[in-house]
Short mmCIF file of C-alpha atoms (C1' of nucleotides) in Angstrom, two decimals:
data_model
loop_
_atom_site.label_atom_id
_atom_site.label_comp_id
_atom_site.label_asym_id
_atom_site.label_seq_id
_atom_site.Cartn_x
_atom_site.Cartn_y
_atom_site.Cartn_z
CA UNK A 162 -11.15 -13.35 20.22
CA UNK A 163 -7.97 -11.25 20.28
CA UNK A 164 -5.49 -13.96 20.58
CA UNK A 165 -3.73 -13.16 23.37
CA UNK A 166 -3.34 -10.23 24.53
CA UNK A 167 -0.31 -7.82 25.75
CA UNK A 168 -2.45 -5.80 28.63
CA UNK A 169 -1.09 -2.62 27.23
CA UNK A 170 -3.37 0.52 25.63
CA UNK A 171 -1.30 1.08 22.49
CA UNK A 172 -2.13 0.53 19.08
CA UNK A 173 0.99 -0.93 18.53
CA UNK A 174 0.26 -3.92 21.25
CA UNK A 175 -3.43 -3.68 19.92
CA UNK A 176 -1.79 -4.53 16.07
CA UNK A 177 0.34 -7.42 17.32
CA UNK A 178 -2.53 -8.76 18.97
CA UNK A 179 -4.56 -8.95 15.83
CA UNK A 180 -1.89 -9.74 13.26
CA UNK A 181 1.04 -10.87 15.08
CA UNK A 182 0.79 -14.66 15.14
CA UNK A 183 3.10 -16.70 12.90
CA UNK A 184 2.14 -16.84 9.41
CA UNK A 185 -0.83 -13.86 9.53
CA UNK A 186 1.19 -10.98 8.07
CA UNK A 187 2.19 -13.53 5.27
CA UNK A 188 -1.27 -14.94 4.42
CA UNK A 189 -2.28 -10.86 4.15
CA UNK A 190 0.21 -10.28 1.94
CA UNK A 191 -1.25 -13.11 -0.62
CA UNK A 192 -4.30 -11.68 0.11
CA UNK A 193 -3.25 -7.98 -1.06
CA UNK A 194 -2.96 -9.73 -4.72
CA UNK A 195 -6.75 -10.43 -4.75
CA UNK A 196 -9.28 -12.63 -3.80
CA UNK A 197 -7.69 -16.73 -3.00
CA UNK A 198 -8.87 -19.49 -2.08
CA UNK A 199 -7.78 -22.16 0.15
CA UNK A 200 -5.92 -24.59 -1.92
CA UNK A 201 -4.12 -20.94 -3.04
CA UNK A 202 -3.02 -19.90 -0.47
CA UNK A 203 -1.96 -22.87 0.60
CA UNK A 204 0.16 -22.96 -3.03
CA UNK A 205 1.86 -19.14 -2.00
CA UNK A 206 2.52 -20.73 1.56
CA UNK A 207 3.66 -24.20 0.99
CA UNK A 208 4.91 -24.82 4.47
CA UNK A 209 2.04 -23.40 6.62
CA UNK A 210 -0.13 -26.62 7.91
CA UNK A 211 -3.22 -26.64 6.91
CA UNK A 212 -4.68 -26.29 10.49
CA UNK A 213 -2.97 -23.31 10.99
CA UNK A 214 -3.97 -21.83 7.73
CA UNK A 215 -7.14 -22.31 8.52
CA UNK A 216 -7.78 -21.19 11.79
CA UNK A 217 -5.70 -17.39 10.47
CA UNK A 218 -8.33 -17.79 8.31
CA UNK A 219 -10.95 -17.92 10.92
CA UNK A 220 -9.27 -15.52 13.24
CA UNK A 221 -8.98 -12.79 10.15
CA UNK A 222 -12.62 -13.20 9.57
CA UNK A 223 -13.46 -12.93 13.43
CA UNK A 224 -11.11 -9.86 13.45
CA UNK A 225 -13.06 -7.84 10.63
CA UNK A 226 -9.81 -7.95 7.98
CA UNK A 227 -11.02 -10.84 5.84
CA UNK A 228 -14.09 -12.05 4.67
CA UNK A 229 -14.96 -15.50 3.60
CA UNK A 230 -17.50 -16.13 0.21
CA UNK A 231 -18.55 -18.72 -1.62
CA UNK A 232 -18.84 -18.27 -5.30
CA UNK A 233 -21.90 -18.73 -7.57
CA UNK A 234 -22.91 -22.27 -8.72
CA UNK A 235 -20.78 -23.21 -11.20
CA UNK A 236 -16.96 -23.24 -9.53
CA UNK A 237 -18.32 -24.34 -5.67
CA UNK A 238 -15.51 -22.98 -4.08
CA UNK A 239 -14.36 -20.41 -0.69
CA UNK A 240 -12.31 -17.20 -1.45
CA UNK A 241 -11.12 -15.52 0.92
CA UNK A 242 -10.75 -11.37 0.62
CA UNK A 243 -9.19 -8.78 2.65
CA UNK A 244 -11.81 -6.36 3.88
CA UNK A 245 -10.96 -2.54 3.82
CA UNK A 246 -9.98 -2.87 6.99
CA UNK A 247 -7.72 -5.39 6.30
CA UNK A 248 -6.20 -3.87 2.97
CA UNK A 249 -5.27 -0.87 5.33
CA UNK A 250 -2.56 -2.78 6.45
CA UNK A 251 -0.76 -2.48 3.17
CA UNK A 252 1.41 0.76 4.32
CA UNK A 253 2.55 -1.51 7.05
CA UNK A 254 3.52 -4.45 5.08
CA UNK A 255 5.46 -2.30 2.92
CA UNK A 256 7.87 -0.99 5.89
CA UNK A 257 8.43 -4.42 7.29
CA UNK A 258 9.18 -5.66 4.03
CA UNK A 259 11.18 -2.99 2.83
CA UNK A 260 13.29 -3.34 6.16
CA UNK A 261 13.42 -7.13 5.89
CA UNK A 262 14.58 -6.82 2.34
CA UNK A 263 17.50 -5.15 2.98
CA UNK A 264 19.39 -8.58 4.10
CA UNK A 265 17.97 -9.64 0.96
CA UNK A 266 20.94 -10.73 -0.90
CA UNK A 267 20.47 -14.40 -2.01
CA UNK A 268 17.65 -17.26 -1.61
CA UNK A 269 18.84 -19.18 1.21
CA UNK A 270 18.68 -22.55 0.83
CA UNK A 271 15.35 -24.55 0.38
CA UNK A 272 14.00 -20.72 0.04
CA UNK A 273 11.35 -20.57 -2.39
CA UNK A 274 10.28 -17.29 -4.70
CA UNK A 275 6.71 -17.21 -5.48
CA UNK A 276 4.28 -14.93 -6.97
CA UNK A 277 2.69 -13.30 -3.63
CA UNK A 278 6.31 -12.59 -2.81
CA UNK A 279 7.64 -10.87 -6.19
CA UNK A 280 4.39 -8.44 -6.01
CA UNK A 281 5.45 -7.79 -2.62
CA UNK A 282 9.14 -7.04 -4.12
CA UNK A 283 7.19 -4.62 -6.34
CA UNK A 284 5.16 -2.89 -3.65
CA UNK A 285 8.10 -2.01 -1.46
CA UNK A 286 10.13 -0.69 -3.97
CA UNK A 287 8.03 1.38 -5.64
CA UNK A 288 8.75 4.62 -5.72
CA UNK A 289 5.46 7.12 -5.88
CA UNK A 290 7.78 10.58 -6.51
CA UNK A 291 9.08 8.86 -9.43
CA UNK A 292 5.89 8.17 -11.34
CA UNK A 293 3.70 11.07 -10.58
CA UNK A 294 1.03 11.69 -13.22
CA UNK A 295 1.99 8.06 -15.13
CA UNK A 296 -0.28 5.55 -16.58
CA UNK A 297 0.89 2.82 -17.63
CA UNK A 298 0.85 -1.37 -17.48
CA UNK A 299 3.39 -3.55 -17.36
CA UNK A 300 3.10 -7.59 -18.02
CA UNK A 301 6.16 -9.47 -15.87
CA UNK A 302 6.87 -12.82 -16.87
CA UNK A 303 9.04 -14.48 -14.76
CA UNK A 304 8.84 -18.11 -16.34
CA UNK A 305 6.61 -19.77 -13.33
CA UNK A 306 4.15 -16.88 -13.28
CA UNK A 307 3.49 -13.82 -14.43
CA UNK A 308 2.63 -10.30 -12.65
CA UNK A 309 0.71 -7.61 -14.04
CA UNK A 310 1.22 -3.78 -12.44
CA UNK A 311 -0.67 -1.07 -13.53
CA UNK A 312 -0.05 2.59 -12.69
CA UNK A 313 -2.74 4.48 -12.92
CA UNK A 314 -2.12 8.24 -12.63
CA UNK A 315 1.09 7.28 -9.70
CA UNK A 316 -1.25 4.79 -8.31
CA UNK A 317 0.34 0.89 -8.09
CA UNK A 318 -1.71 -2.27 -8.45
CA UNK A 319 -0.08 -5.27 -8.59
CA UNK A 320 -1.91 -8.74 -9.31
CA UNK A 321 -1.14 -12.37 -10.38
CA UNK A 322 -1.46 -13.19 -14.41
CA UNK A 323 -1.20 -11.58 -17.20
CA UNK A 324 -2.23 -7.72 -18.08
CA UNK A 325 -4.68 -7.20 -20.52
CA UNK A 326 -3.73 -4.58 -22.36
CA UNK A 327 0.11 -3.92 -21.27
CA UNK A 328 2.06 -1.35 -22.45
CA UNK A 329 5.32 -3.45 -22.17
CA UNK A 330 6.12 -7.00 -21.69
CA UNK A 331 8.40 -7.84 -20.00
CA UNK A 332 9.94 -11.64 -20.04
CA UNK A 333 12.56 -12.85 -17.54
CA UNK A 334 15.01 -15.24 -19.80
CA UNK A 335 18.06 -15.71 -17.63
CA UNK A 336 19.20 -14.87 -14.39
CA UNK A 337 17.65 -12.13 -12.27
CA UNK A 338 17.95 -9.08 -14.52
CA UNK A 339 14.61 -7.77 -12.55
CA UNK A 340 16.51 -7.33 -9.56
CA UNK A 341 19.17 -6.57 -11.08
CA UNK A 342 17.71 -3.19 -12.86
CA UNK A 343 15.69 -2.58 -9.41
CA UNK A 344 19.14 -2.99 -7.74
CA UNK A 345 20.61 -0.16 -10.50
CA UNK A 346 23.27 -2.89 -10.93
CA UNK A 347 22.36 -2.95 -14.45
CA UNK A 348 20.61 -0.57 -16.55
CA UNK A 349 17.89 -1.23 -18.99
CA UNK A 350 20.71 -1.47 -22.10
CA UNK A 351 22.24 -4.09 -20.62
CA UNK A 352 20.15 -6.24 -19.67
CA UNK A 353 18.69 -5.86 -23.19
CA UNK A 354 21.53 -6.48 -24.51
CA UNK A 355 22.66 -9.56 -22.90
CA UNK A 356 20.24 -11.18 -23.45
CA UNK A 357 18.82 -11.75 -19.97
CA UNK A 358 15.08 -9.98 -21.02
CA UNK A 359 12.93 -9.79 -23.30
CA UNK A 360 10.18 -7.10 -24.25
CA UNK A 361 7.47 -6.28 -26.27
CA UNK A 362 6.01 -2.97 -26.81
CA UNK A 363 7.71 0.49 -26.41
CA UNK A 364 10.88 -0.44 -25.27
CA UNK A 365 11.60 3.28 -23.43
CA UNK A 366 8.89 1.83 -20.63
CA UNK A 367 11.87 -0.35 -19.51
CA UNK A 368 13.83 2.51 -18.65
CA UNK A 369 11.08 4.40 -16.84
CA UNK A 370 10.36 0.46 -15.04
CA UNK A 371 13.67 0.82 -13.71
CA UNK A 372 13.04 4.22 -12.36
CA UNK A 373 9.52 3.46 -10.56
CA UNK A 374 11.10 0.81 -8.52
CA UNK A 375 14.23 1.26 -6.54
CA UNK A 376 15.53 -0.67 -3.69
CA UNK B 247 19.87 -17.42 14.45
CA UNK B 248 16.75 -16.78 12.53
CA UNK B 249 14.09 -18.04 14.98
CA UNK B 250 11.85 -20.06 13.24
CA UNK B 251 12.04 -19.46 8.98
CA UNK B 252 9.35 -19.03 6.32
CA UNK B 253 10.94 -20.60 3.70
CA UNK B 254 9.95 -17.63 1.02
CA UNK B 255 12.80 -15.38 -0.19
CA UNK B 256 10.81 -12.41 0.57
CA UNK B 257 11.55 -8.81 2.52
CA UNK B 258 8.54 -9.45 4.51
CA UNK B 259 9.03 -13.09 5.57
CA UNK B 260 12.37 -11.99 6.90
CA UNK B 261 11.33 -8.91 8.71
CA UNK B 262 8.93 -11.61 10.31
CA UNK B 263 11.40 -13.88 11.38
CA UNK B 264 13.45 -11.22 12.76
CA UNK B 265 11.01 -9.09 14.83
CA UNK B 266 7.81 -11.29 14.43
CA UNK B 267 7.68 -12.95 17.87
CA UNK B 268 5.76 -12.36 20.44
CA UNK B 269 7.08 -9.08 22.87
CA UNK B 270 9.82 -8.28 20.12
CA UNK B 271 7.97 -5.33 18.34
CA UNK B 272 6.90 -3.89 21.98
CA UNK B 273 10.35 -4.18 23.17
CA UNK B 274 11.78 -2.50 20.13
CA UNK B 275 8.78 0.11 20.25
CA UNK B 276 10.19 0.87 24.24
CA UNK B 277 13.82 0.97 23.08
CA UNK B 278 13.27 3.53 20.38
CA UNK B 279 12.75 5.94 23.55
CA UNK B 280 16.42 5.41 24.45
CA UNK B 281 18.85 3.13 26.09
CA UNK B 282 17.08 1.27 28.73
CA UNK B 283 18.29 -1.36 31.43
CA UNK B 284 16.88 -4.83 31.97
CA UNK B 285 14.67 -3.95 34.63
CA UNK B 286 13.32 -0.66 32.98
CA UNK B 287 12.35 -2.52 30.37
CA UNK B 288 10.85 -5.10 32.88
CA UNK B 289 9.04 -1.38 34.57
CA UNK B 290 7.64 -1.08 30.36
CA UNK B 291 6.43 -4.70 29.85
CA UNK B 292 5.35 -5.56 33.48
CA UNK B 293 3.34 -8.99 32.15
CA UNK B 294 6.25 -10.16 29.82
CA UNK B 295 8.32 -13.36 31.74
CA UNK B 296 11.99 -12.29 32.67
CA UNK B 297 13.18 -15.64 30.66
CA UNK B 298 11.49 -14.06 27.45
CA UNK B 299 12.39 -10.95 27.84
CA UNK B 300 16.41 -12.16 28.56
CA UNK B 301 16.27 -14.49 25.49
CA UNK B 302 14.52 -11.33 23.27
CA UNK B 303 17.43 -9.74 24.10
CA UNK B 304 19.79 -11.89 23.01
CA UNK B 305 18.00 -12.59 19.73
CA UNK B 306 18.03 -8.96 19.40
CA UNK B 307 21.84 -8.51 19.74
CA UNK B 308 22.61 -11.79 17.84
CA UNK B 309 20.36 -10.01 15.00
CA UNK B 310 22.28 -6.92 15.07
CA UNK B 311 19.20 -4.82 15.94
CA UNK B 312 20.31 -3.64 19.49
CA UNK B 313 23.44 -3.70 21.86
CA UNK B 314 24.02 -4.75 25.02
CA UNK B 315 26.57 -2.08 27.01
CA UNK B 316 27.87 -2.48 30.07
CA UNK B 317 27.87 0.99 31.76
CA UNK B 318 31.37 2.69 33.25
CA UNK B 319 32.33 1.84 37.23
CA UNK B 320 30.05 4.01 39.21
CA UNK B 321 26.41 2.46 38.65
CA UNK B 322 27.65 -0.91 37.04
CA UNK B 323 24.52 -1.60 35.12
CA UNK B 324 24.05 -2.79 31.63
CA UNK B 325 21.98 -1.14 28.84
CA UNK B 326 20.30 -2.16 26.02
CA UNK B 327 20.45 0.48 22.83
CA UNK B 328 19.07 -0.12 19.29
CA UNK B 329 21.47 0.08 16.79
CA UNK B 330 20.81 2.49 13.56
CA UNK B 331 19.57 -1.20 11.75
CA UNK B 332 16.97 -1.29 14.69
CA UNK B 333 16.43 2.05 14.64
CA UNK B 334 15.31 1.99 11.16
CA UNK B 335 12.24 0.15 12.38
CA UNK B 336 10.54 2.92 13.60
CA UNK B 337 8.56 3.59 10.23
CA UNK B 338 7.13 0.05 10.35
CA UNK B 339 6.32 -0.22 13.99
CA UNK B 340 4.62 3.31 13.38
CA UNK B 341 2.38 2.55 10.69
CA UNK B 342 1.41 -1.10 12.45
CA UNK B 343 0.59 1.13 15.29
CA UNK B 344 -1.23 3.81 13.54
CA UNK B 345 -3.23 1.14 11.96
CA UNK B 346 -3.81 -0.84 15.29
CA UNK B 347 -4.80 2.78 16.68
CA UNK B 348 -8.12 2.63 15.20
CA UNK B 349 -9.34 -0.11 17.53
CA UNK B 350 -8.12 1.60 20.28
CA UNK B 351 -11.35 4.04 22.25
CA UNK B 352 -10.94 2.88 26.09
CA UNK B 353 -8.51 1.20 28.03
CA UNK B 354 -9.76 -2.42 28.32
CA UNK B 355 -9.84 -3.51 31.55
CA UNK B 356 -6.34 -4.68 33.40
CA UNK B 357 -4.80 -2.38 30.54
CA UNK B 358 -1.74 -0.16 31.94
CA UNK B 359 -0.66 3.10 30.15
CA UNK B 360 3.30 3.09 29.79
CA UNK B 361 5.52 6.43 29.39
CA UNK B 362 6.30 4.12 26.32
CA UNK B 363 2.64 3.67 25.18
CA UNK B 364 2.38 7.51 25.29
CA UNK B 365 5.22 8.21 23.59
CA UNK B 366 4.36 5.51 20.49
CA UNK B 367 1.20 7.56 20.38
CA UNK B 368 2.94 10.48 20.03
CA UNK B 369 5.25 9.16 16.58
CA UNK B 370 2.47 7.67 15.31
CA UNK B 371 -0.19 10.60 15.32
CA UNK B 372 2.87 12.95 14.28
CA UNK B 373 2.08 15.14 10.68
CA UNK B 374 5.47 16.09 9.52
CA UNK B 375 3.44 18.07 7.02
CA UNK B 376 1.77 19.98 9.60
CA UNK B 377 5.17 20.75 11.29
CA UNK B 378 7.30 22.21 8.25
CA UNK B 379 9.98 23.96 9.59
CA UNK B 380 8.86 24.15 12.84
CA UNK B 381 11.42 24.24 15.55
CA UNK B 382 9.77 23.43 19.56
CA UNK B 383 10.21 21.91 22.46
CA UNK B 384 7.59 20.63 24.82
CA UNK B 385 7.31 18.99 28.16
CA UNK B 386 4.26 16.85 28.77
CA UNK B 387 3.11 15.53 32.33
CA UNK B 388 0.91 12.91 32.80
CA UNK B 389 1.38 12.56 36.42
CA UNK B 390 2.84 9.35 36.38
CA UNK B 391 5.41 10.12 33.80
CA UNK B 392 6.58 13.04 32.13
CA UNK B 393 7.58 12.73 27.97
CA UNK B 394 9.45 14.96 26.64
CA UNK B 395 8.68 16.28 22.84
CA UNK B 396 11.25 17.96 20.61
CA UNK B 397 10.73 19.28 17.21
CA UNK B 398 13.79 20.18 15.04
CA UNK B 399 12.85 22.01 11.88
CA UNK B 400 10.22 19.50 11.58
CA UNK B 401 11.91 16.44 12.80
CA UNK B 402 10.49 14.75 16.01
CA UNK B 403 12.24 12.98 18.98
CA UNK B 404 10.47 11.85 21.55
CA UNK B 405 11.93 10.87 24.99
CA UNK B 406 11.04 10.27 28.59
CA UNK B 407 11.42 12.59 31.24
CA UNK B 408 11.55 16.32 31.43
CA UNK B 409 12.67 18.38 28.72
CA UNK B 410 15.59 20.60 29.70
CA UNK B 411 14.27 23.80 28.02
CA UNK B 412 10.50 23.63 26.93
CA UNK B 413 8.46 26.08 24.90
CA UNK B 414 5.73 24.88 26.64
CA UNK B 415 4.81 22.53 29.67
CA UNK B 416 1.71 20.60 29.24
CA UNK B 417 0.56 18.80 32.37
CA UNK B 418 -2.52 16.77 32.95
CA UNK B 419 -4.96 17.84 35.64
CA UNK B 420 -7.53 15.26 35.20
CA UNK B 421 -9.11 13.25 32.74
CA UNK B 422 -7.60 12.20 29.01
CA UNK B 423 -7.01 15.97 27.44
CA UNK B 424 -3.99 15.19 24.93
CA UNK B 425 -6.08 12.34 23.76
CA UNK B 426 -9.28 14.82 23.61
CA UNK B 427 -6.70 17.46 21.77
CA UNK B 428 -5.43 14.73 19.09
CA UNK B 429 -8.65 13.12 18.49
CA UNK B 430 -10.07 16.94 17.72
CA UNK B 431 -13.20 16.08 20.41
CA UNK B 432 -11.64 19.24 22.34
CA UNK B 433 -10.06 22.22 21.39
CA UNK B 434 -7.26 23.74 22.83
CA UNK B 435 -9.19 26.72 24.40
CA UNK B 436 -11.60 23.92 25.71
CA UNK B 437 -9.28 21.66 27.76
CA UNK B 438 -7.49 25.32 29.09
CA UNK B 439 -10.96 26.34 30.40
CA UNK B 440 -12.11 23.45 31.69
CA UNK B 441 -9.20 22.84 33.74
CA UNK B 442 -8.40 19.52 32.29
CA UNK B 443 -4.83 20.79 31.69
CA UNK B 444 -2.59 23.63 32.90
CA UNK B 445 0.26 24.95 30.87
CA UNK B 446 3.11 27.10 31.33
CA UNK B 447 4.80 28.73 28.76
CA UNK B 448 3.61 30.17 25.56
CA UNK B 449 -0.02 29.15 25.47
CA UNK B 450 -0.97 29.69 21.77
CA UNK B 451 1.77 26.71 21.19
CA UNK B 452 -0.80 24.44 22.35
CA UNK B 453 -2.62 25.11 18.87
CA UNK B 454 0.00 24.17 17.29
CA UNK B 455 0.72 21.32 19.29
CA UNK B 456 -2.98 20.02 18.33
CA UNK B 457 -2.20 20.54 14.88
CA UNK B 458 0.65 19.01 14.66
CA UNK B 459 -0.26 15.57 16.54
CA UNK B 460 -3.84 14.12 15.10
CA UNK B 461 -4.91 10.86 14.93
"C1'" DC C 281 -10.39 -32.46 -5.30
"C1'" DC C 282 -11.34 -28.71 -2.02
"C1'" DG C 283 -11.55 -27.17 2.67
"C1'" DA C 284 -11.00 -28.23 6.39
"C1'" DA C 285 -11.20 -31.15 11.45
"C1'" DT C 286 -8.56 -34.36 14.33
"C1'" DC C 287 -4.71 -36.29 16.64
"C1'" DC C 288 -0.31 -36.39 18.30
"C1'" DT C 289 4.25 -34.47 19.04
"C1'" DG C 290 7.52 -30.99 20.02
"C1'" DG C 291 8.63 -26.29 20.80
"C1'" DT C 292 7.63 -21.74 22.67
"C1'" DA C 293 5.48 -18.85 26.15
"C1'" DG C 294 3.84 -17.97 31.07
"C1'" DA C 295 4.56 -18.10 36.08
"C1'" DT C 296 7.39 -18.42 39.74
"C1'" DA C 297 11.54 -19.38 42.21
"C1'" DC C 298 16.13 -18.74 42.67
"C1'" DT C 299 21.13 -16.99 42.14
"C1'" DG C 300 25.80 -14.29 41.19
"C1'" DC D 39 20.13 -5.63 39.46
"C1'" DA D 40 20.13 -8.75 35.89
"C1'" DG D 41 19.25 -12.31 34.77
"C1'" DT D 42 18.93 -18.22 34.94
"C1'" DA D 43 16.23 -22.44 36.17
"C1'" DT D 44 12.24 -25.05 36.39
"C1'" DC D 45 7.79 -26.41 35.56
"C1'" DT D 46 3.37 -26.11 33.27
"C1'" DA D 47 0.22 -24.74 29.63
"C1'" DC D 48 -0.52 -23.57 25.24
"C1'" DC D 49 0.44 -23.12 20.33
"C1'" DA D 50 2.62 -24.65 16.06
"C1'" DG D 51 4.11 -28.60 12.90
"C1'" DG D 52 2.99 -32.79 10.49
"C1'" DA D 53 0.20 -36.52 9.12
"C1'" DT D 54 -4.08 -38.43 8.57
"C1'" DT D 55 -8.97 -38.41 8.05
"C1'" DC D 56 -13.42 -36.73 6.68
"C1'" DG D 57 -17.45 -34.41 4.55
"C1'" DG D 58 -19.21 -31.72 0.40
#
DNA sequence: CCGAATCCTGGTAGATACTG
DNA sequence: CAGTATCTACCAGGATTCGG
């Protein structure tokens, strides 16, 4: 049930057919975070009706990029997964969004930051070169939520909620000094210093934070 | 004029609302071959209505992405050019085309092979690391349409129409051999011998041309 | 309460005709 | 050649309803 179609052989045409619909790309984005369920992704996508949610939903499934499971006894509930198939879209999400982020100066009004989006912020500016061989985790807490990334060996993983076992914390107090150190428009000192983070744990991992991802 | 907005101050939301409607990607994907007038871009995207393509255009220009030109006295025609912002595209609409490339065996029916088509194919099953330093020019026939292919220490450009001084001309005698020769079903000497292509020019660059372009 | 299905409205796309 | 105009059909938005 390829929506509709574009009558062209390209794989270009053949991707817009599958994912191109308002709101898809988006709902596979909250889905690269982990395994959701309705009523979240609903929550990451407040302004998506609910009909349309769920017939992406349907139309992922159909498509082979998502898969749809209900969960032993005691929590009844749906999740919703991306498939391999549909996690190999993650390279491609990363381009647009690193393209689309460059007009990225200020929340527009009514805009809304959420979770989904701020992992998103950390995939496309990661920077692989600058954290070959690491390991580490990091715990973000950004006062509504917090994101955990761990970098294992110059491999990123990025989820929603706290790390278990982070090698920094790092806690948003004021302002947008996460940006701001991605941006290079302050350095780790400063935004230490006034005030604007917190951390907790080996304070040098801030500097090498603000190395691994660069707008 | 943002289309239609997510709402989610996010890189990917407003790549989305920028290039996310329906024909923009394929139109961008047919300008990165060039300049191109309204009614070779019509020739490209034979099913897409004139009224969508006009208003694409303008959404295009509004968004800084591509420019309208009106061409000098003699042939007073106007073409459309993607600006360097547009430009900068290509690495998205590549890897959303390499990915949609996996679905893609046999021309469904009523699907038309464009000169564009052929050359997105081309960028998208391009290894730079296979083509370090490599310096070549190739001229590939289809019958059709001929693409040209030129490799700059490594760097590829990809247009339509003959190339003015090829290393090698590839042309098509029957069949699908540069899809045989990228998928690896066929090897070079194969396609030569069973006259499923005809070169002219230095024939051991056909090796390297199957090296360097692999799905 | 979760995960939708239904209904209605309005906007966007498709097809075709027409014009400077 | 390069679009605009018009009409129709479909898809998205929003609210409400419904079953587990």
């Amino acid at each position: 049930m390829a929506s509709r179609e574009y009558g062209q052989f390209c794989g270009l045409a053949r991707a817009m057919e599958m994912v191109g619909e308002r709101w898809t790309m988006l709902i596979i984005r909250n889905l690269l975070t982990g395994a959701q369920r309705f009523t979240d992704l609903h929550k990451g996508l407040p302004t998506i009706p609910t009909n349309i949610l769920s017939a992406r939903l349907k139309q992922l499934e159909e498509a082979g990029l998502a898969t749809r499971r209900a969960l032993p006894h005691p929590d009844r509930a749906v999740v919703y997964e991306l498939t391999d198939y549909g996690r190999d879209l993650e390279p491609a999400l990363i381009a647009l969004g690193r393209w689309g982020a460059r007009t990225l100066t200020e929340p527009r009004p009514g805009e809304i930051v959420t979770a989904e989006s701020i992992a998103m912020s950390f995939r496309t500016t990661y920077r692989p070169e600058a954290a070959r061989g690491v390991t580490v985790g990091y715990e973000v807490r950004m006062g509504d939520f917090t994101l955990r990334l761990q970098i294992t060996d110059g491999e990123l993983a990025v989820g929603i909620g706290p790390h278990p076992s982070p090698g920094l914390i790092i806690e948003r107090l004021t302002g947008y000094p996460i940006r701001e150190l991605m941006s290079g428009s302050k350095t780790p000192g400063e935004v230490l210093r006034d005030g604007s983070v917190r951390t907790e744990g080996d304070p040098a991992l801030l500097g090498r934070f603000s190395e691994m991802f660069r707008f």
